[in-house]
PDB file of C-alpha atoms in Angstrom:
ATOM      1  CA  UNK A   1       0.000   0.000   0.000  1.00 71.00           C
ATOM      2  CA  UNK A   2       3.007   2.298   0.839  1.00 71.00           C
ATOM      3  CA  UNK A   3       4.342   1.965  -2.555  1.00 76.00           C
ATOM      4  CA  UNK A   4       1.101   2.861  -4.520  1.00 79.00           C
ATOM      5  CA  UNK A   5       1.144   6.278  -2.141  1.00 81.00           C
ATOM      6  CA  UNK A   6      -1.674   5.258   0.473  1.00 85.00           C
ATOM      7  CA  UNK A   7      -1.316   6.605   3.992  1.00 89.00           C
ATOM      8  CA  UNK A   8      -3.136   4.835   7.002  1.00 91.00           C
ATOM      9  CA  UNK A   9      -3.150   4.569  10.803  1.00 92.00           C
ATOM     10  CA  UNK A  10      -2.865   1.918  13.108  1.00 92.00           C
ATOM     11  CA  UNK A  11      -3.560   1.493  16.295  1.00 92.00           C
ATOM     12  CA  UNK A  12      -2.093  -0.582  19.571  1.00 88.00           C
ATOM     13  CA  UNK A  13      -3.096  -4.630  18.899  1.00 87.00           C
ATOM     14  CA  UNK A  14      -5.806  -5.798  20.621  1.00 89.00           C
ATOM     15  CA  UNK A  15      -7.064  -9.635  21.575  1.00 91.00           C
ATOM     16  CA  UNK A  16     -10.450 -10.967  21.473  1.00 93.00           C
ATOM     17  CA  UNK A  17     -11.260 -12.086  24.509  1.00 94.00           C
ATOM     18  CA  UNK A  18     -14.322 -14.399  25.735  1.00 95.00           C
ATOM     19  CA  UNK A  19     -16.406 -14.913  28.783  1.00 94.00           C
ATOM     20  CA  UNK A  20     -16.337 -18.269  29.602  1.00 93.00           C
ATOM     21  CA  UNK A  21     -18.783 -20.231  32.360  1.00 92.00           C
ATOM     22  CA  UNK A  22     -19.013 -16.196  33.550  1.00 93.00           C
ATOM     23  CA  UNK A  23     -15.076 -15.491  33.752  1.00 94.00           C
ATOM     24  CA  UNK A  24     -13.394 -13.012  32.002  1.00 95.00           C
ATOM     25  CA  UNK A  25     -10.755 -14.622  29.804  1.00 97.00           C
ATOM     26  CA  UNK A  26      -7.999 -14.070  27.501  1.00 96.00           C
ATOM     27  CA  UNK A  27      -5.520 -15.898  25.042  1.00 97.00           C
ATOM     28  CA  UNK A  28      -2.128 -17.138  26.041  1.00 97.00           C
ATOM     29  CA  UNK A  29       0.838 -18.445  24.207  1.00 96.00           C
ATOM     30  CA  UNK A  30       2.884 -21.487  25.341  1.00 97.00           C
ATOM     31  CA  UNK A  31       6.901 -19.857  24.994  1.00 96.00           C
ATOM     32  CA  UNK A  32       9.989 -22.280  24.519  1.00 96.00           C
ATOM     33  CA  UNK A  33      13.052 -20.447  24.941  1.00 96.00           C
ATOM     34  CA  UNK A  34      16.370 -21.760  24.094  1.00 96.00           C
ATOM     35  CA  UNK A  35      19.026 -19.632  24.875  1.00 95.00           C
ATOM     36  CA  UNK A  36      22.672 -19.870  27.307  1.00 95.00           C
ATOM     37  CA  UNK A  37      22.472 -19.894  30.752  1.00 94.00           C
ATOM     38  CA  UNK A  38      24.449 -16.663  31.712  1.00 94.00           C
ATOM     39  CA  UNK A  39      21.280 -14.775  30.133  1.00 94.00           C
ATOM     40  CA  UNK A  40      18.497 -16.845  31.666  1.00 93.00           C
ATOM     41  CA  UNK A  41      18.178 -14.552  34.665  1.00 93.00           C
ATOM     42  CA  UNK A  42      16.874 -11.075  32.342  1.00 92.00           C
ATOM     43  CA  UNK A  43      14.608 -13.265  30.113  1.00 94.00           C
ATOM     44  CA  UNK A  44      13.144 -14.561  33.354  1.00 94.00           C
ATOM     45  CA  UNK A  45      12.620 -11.137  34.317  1.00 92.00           C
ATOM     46  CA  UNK A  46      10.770  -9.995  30.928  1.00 91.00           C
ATOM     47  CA  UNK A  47       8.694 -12.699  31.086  1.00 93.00           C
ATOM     48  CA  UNK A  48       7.475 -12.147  34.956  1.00 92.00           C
ATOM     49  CA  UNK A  49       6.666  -8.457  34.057  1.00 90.00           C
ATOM     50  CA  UNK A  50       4.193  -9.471  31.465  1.00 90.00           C
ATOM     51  CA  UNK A  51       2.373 -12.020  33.992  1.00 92.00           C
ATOM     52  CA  UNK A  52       3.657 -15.055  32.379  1.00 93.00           C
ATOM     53  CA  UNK A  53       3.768 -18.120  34.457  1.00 94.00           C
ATOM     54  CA  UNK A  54       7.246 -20.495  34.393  1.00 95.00           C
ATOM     55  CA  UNK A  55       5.989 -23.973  33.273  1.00 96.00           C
ATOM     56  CA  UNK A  56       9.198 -25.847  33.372  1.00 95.00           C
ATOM     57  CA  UNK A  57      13.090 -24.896  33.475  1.00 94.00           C
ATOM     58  CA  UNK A  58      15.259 -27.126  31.978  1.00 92.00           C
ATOM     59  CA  UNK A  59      18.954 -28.044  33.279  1.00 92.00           C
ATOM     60  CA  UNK A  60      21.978 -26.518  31.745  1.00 91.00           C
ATOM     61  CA  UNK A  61      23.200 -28.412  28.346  1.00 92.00           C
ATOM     62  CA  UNK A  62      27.095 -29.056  28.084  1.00 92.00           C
ATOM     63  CA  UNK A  63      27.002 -26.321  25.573  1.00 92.00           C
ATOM     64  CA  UNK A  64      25.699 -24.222  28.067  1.00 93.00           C
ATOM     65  CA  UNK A  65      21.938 -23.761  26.995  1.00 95.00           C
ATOM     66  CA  UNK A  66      19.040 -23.780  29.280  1.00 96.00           C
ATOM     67  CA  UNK A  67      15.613 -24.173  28.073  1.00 96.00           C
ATOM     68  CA  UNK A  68      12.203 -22.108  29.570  1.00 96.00           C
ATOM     69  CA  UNK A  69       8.432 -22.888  29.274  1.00 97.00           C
ATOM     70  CA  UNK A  70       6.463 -20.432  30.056  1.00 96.00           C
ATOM     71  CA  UNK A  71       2.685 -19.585  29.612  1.00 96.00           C
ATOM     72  CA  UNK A  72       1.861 -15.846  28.729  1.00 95.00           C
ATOM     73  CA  UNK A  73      -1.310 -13.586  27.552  1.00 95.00           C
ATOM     74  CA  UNK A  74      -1.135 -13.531  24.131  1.00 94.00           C
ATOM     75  CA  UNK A  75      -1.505  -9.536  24.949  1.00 91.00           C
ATOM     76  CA  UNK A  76       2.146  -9.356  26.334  1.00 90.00           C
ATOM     77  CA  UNK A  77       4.277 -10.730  23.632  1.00 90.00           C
ATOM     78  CA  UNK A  78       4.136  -7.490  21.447  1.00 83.00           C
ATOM     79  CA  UNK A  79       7.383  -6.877  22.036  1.00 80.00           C
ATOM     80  CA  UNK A  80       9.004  -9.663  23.434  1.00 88.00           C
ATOM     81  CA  UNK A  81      11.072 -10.810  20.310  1.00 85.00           C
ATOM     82  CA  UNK A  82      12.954  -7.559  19.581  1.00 82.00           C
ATOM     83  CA  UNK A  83      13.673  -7.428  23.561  1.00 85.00           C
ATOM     84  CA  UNK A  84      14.635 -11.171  24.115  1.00 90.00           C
ATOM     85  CA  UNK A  85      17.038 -10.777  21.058  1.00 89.00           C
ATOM     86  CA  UNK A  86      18.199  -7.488  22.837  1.00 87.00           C
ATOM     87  CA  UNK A  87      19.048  -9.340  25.710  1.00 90.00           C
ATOM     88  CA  UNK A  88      20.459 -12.218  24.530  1.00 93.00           C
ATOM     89  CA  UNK A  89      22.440 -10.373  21.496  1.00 91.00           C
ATOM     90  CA  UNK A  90      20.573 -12.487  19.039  1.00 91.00           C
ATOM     91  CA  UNK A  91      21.715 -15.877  20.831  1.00 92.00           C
ATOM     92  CA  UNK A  92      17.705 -17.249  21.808  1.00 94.00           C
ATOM     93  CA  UNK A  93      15.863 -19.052  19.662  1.00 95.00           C
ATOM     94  CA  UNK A  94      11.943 -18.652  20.787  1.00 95.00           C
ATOM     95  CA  UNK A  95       8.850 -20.701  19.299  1.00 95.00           C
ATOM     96  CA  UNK A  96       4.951 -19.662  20.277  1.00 95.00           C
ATOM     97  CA  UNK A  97       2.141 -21.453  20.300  1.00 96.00           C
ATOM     98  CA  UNK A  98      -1.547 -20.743  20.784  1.00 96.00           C
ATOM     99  CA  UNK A  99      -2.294 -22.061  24.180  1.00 95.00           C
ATOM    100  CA  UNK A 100      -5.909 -21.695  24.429  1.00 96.00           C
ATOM    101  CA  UNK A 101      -8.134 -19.327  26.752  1.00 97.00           C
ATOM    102  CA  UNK A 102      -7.332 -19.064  30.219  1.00 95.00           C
ATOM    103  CA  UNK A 103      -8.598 -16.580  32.771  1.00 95.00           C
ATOM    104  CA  UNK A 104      -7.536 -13.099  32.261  1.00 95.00           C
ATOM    105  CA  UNK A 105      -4.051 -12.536  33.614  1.00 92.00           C
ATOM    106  CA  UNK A 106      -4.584  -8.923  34.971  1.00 89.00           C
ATOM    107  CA  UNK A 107      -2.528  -5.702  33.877  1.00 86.00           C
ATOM    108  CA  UNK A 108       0.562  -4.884  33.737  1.00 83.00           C
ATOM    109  CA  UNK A 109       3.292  -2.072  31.960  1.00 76.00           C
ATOM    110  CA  UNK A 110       4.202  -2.743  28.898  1.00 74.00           C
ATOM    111  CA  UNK A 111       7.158  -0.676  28.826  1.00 79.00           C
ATOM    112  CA  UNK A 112       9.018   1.516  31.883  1.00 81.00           C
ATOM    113  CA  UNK A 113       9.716   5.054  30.320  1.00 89.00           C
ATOM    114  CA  UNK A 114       7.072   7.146  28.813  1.00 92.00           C
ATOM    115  CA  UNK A 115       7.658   9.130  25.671  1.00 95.00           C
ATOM    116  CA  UNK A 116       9.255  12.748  24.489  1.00 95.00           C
ATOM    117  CA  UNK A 117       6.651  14.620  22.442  1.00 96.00           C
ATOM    118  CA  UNK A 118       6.514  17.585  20.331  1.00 95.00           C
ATOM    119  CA  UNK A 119       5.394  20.394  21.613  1.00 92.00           C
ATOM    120  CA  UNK A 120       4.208  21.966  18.530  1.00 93.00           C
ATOM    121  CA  UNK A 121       4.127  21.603  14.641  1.00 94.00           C
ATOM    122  CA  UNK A 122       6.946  22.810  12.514  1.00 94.00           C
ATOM    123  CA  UNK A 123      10.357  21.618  11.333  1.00 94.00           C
ATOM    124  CA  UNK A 124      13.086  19.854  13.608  1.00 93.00           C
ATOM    125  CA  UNK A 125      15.994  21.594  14.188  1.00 92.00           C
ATOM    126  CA  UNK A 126      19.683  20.560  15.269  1.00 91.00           C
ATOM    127  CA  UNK A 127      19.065  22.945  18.224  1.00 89.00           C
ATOM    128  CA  UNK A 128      15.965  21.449  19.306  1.00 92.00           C
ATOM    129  CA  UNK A 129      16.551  18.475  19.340  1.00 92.00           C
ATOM    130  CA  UNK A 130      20.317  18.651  20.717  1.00 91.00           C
ATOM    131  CA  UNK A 131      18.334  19.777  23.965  1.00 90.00           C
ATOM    132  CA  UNK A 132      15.529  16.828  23.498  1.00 92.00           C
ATOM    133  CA  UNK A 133      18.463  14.438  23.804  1.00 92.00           C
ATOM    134  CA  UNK A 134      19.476  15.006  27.292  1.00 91.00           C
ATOM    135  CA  UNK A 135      15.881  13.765  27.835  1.00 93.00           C
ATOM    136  CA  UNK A 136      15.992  10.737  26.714  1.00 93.00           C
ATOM    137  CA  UNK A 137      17.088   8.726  22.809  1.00 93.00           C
ATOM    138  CA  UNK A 138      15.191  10.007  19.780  1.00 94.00           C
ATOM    139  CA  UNK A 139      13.350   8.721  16.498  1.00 94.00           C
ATOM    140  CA  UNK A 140      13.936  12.022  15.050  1.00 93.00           C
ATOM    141  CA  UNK A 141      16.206  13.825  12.665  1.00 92.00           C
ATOM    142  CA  UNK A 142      17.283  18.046  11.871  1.00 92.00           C
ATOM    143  CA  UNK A 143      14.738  18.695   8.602  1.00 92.00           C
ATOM    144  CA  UNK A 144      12.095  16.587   9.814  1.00 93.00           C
ATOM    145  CA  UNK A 145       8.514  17.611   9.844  1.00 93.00           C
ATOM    146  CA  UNK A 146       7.152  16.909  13.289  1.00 94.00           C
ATOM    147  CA  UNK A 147       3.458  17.882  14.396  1.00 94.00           C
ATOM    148  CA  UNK A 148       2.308  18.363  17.925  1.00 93.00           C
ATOM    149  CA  UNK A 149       2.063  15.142  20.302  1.00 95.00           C
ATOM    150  CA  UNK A 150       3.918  13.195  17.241  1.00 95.00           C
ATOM    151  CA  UNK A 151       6.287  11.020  19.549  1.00 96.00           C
ATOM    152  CA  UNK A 152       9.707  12.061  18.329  1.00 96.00           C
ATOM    153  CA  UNK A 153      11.795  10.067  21.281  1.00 95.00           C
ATOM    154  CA  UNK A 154      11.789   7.532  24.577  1.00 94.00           C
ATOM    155  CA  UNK A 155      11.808   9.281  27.499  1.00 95.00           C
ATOM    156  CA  UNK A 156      14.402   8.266  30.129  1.00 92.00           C
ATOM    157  CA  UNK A 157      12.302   8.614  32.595  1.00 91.00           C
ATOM    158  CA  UNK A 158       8.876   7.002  33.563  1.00 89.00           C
ATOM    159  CA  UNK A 159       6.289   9.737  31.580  1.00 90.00           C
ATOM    160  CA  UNK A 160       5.577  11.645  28.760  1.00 93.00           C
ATOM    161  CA  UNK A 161       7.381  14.882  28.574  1.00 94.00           C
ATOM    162  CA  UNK A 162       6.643  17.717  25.760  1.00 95.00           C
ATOM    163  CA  UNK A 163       9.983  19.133  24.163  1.00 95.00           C
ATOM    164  CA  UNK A 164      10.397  21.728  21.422  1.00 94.00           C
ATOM    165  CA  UNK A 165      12.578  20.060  18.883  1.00 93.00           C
ATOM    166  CA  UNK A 166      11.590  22.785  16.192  1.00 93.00           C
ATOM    167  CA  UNK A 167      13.336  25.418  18.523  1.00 88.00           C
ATOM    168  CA  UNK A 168      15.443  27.901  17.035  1.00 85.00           C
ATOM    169  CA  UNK A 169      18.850  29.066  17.211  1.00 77.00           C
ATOM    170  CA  UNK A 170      19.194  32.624  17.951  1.00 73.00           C
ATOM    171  CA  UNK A 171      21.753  34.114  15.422  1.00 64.00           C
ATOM    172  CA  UNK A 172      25.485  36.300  17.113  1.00 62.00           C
ATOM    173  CA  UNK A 173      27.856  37.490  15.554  1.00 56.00           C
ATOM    174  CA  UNK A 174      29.907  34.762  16.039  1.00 57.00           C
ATOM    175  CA  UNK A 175      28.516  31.731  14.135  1.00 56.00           C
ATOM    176  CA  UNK A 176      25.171  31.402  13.010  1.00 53.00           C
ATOM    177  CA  UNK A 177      22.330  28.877  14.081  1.00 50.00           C
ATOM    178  CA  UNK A 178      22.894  25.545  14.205  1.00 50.00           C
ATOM    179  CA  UNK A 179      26.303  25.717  12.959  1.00 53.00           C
ATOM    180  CA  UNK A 180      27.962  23.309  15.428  1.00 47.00           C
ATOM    181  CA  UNK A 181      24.487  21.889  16.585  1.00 49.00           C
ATOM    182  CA  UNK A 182      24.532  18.540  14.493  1.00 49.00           C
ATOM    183  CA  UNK A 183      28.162  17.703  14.821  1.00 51.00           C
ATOM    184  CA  UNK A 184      27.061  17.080  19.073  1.00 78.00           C
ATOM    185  CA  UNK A 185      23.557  15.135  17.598  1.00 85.00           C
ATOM    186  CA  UNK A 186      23.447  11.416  18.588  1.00 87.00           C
ATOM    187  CA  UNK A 187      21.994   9.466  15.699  1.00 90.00           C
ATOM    188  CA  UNK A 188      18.113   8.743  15.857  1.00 92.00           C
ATOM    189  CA  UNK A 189      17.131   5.155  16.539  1.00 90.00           C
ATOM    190  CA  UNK A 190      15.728   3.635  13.184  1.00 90.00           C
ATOM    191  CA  UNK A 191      12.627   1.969  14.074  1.00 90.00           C
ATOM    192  CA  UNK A 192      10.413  -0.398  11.567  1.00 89.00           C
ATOM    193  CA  UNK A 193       6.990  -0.727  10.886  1.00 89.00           C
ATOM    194  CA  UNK A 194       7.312  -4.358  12.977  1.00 85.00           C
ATOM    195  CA  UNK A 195       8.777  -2.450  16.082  1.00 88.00           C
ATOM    196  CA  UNK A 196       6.442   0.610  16.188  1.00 91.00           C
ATOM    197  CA  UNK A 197       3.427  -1.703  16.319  1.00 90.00           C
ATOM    198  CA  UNK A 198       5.111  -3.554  18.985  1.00 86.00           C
ATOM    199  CA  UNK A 199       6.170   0.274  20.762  1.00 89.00           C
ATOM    200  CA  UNK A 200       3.033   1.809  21.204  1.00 91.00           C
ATOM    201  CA  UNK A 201       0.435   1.141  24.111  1.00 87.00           C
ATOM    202  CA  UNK A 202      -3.327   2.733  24.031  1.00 86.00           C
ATOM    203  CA  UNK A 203      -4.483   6.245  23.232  1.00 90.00           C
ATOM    204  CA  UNK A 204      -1.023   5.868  20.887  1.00 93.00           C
ATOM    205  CA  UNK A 205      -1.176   5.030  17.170  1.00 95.00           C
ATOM    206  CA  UNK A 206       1.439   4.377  14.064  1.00 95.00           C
ATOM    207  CA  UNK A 207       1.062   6.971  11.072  1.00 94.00           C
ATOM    208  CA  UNK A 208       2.544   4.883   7.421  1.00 93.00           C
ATOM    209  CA  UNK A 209       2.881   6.978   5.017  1.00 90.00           C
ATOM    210  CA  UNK A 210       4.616   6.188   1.543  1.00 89.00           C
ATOM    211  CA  UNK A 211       8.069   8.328   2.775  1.00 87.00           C
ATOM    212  CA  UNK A 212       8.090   7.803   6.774  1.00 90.00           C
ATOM    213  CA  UNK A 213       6.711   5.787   9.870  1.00 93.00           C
ATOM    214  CA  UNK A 214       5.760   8.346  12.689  1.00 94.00           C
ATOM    215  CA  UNK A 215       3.778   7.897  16.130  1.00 96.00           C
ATOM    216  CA  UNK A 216       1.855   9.844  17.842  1.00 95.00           C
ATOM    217  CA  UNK A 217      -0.146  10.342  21.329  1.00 93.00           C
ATOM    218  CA  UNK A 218      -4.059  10.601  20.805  1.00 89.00           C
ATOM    219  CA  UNK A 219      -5.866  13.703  22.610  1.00 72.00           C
ATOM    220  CA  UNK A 220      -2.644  14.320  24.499  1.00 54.00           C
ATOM    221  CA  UNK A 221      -2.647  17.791  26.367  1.00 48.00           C
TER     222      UNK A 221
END
């Protein structure tokens, strides 16, 4: 659709859940993990944040591999791939399975720092955003249009925090604006249509449009 010029919006994933004999329930994924030992500890972690309950733990291999069973809402594995490969550095090998309808597993955060928004429409400059960056990493680029609530970086801290990336440079007469602005400018993090789907939680959405990806905040004040 991208490359015949349509635009669309999508929103965060949702599962279909079912009352069953009265209870409120949910899909959940049975998750085999394969992966060496001497990460086994953070992927443990991960998986207890999303609710997901440890069937079995293998022993450690020779080779040093462990293997995990673990039963999780089908709700909390958006996500879960690009972080478990994070944490392993590529070295897990993970298979899903649908698992059936079990009672719903309560709630739970998705993700532990809130977002850096633009404050206002316009264009993103090297001076803007140099001072976004001490706030947290950023999807965002000098030239870039950027419209107000569009989410432009990950907050360091838990939150959403509003930051003028289209802020100018006030001109001296010793250099003009941004002159030495882009030279101090971390690159932005690429992020794919896959991993902004995964990213964004409710009242968020993903804008595709035939030249960029882009996320926003919904009625965000």
């Amino acid at each position: 659709m991208r490359r015949e010029g349509f635009e669309l919006m999508i929103g965060c994933p949702k599962v279909i859940e079912q009352e069953i004999e009265g209870a409120r329930c949910e899909p959940f994924e049975l998750v085999d993990v394969e992966l060496p030992e001497e990460y086994s500890g953070s992927v443990i972690s991960m998986l207890g944040e999303r609710n997901g309950n440890m069937l079995e733990m293998g022993s450690v291999s020779p080779e040093g591999i462990v293997s995990l069973q673990y039963e999780v809402p089908s709700r909390a594995m958006a996500g879960v791939k690009t972080k478990l490969m994070s944490a392993t550095r590529g070295l897990a090998v993970m298979t899903t399975t649908f698992a059936g309808y079990k009672p719903w597993a309560g709630d739970f955060d998705k993700r532990d720092r809130g977002n850096l928004l633009s404050h206002e429409k316009g264009t993103a400059t090297g001076h803007g955003l140099k001072n976004a960056q001490e706030r947290g990493s950023l999807f965002a680029a000098p030239g870039d249009e950027v419209y107000e609530n569009q989410i432009v970086g990950i907050h360091q801290r838990a939150g959403d925090l509003k930051v003028n990336v289209c802020r100018q440079k006030q001109l001296t007469n010793m250099r003009s604006a941004g002159a030495d602005e882009k030279t101090n400018l971390s690159p932005p993090t690429p992020i794919t249509l896959e991993e902004a789907v995964e990213y964004i939680e409710d009242s968020e959405f993903v804008e595709v449009t035939p030249a960029a990806i882009r996320m926003g905040k919904v009625g965000k004040k």
